[in-house]
Amino acid sequence: NMSTIPSAESILLNIYQSLELGSFSSKQKNSFTKLKRPIAKHHEQLKEICDAIFNALGLDSEAISSLTYNLENFVNFQKRLELSIWTYDANTRQIAWQLLSHSYVPGVARFMAFWNIADTIDKGMPGGHFWYLPTESTKNNQVTMPVAQVLDWLLDLLGLPLDQLRNIDLELIDAESLIRDIYNWKNGRSPRLSTILTSFPNSLKLEFKGCFEPINSGDKSTRLNHIQKFIKSKQLSISLLAEQIPMNESTISGILESTITDLHSFDVLEYLIAQRYSKPSMQMIRRRLQIAKATQDGYVRLVKLLTPGVSPKDTDLKVNKTLQLCHLYKYVYNLTVESSKHGKSFEEQNEWFYAQISEIDQQVLFLSISPAADHYSTKKLGQFLSKRFMKMEEESPLPDIICTEEKDQLEIFRTKCEELEQFYKDADAIFSMKKALVKGNVNCILKEEKRFYVLYEVGSLSIGIVKNKIIQRLKVIAHSPSQKIQPILEEVDYLQSLPLKEQPKSIVVNCERLIKQAESMQEKHYWEAPVLLSRAKHLLYTNQFKQASDMYKAVLQACEYRNYGDLRGLVARDILATEMQLTQINQNNHEKYLREMLANSMLENLPGIPKLSDIPDMLNNFFWKSLYKPYKGIKKLHTFSQY
């Protein structure tokens, strides 16, 4: 089980694979998503993947520029969030569920809505429907897949039942084979991209009997008659037509019944019907099917990951959790589109948008899209998710976020309230205790405190003798195996951080004893990277540079299996700084540590993309001034040649 947060690279690669845009070997995929490729090659592969996705979506340069900007913002937010999360022993599905519901889905829905407001991306598709998302069907109580929805649109525009395709001369295409494919795709099977391309080539001549073409000449009554005939042939009621185009029922009926007589309203209605029922090009059909196939593929894989054994067609939101994410997407998307009608400036629209969301969801579920999605909200969401991961066990169920039954909705609301209340209670307790410790009797205050989490947080913010007393109290009140290891690691950190003058003479022996104790504990896997880090520092502070460097590398390896906040980038820096003292820095052996530093926001203040040759002076300085702090009684080396 891996308890890591997926990288932006792995998300992009998944989209690339779902769109069937090419194939990389397992080794290439692995090295790309885990940042093992040389920086230049990594950027080449990243560009290749992004370009292929943009091309598949048929984007022009303006759309690419807009998407790239939003993508960068999205990736930067995810990275800040990742650097503030500890995943403890949560498993892949639990981590995926929390990130999808609290960050990925709201973020993507918001961006897609902005994009659609600026330029309609699904011209000709039924308005208000999400053809690229699985949707519950009222007809057969099953989920209708995206590919089936695109085919329904296509067959409607062709204006004939599926089995009548065989009566059309399709020239190079075998009608029976196409009917069979469409039948299978409508039933939920995912088409291969190659089959989409061969089934709908540019040379295919299809007659679209279900499309609407306005009459360019003729008076208004002739044009109106033409529209009414079309609506009748389609068996569209006013309410059904209102579902297909962005115009309300009363306006439509007013125009059709001639109670609304102005030419502008009539022109708008005619234009909207013509746009919705326009004749599609073969390229558009292929693209729609490819996008629908990609989202369908992603949905099916998510169902398999989040709820193994559940059918992707199951409409029960409590069973098929992935469907809850579709509802969440639609809610955020629709609310964003609606907000564009409330206020002239983006700030006013944003304010309206957020005012519609319950206060409790503003605090957690939608923190990632709050108007101030800044470092504060990232940190707060990171704290929330870390606390959840800390409490999770292998069997912990995925908590519901959206349900249709009223009793379930009340249960979700109650759970959210309790969690939020506890979060603020803890925050208040931490604040009050910090204040009390400054002025009051430290021993008395600590003796009264029994809440491990509160005490641990206060301890991490304290210094000196108070910190040491908190650590000793934590040892007394720790009850779970995971809690028992924390004060030991805190004590090592406390001793290793003491200024030279304040260190006890027995510091080397004390640290060795504590580190061995942590290393021997059964539950150390939760805290593997911090345990190894305390050993790495111990080796460095006793002048064992080579062993320290090897141990730092072991810390970095442990960070591949769990998320430890910002530890990964910090350790990569420490390895590189230590390695510089041991050997000549070279591209083959050391660029990977620079990659880790870059990927974990360690070099944000440097302009451009730093090269390995740009940072030796900075790291050398860091090593001798900050990283290397030998214990009392250990000879301090001043240059590496003394080693």
PDB file of C-alpha atoms in Angstrom, residues 57 86 162 179 181 232 320 351 357 399 489 491 510 571:
ATOM      1  CA  LEU A  57      -9.291  18.768 -27.518  1.00  0.00           C
ATOM      2  CA  TRP A  86       0.839  14.029   6.190  1.00  0.00           C
ATOM      3  CA  LEU A 162     -29.929   2.849 -35.279  1.00  0.00           C
ATOM      4  CA  ILE A 179     -24.306  -0.707 -36.094  1.00  0.00           C
ATOM      5  CA  ASP A 181     -20.086  -1.069 -32.603  1.00  0.00           C
ATOM      6  CA  LYS A 232     -43.126  19.091 -34.384  1.00  0.00           C
ATOM      7  CA  ASN A 320     -21.231   4.033  -6.218  1.00  0.00           C
ATOM      8  CA  GLU A 351     -18.880  36.938  -3.733  1.00  0.00           C
ATOM      9  CA  ILE A 357     -22.535  27.788  -0.367  1.00  0.00           C
ATOM     10  CA  PRO A 399     -17.317   9.306   3.916  1.00  0.00           C
ATOM     11  CA  LEU A 489      11.196  11.752  18.005  1.00  0.00           C
ATOM     12  CA  GLU A 491      12.929  14.655  22.204  1.00  0.00           C
ATOM     13  CA  ASN A 510      21.126  10.184  25.019  1.00  0.00           C
ATOM     14  CA  VAL A 571      15.872  16.163   2.593  1.00  0.00           C
TER      15      VAL A 571
END
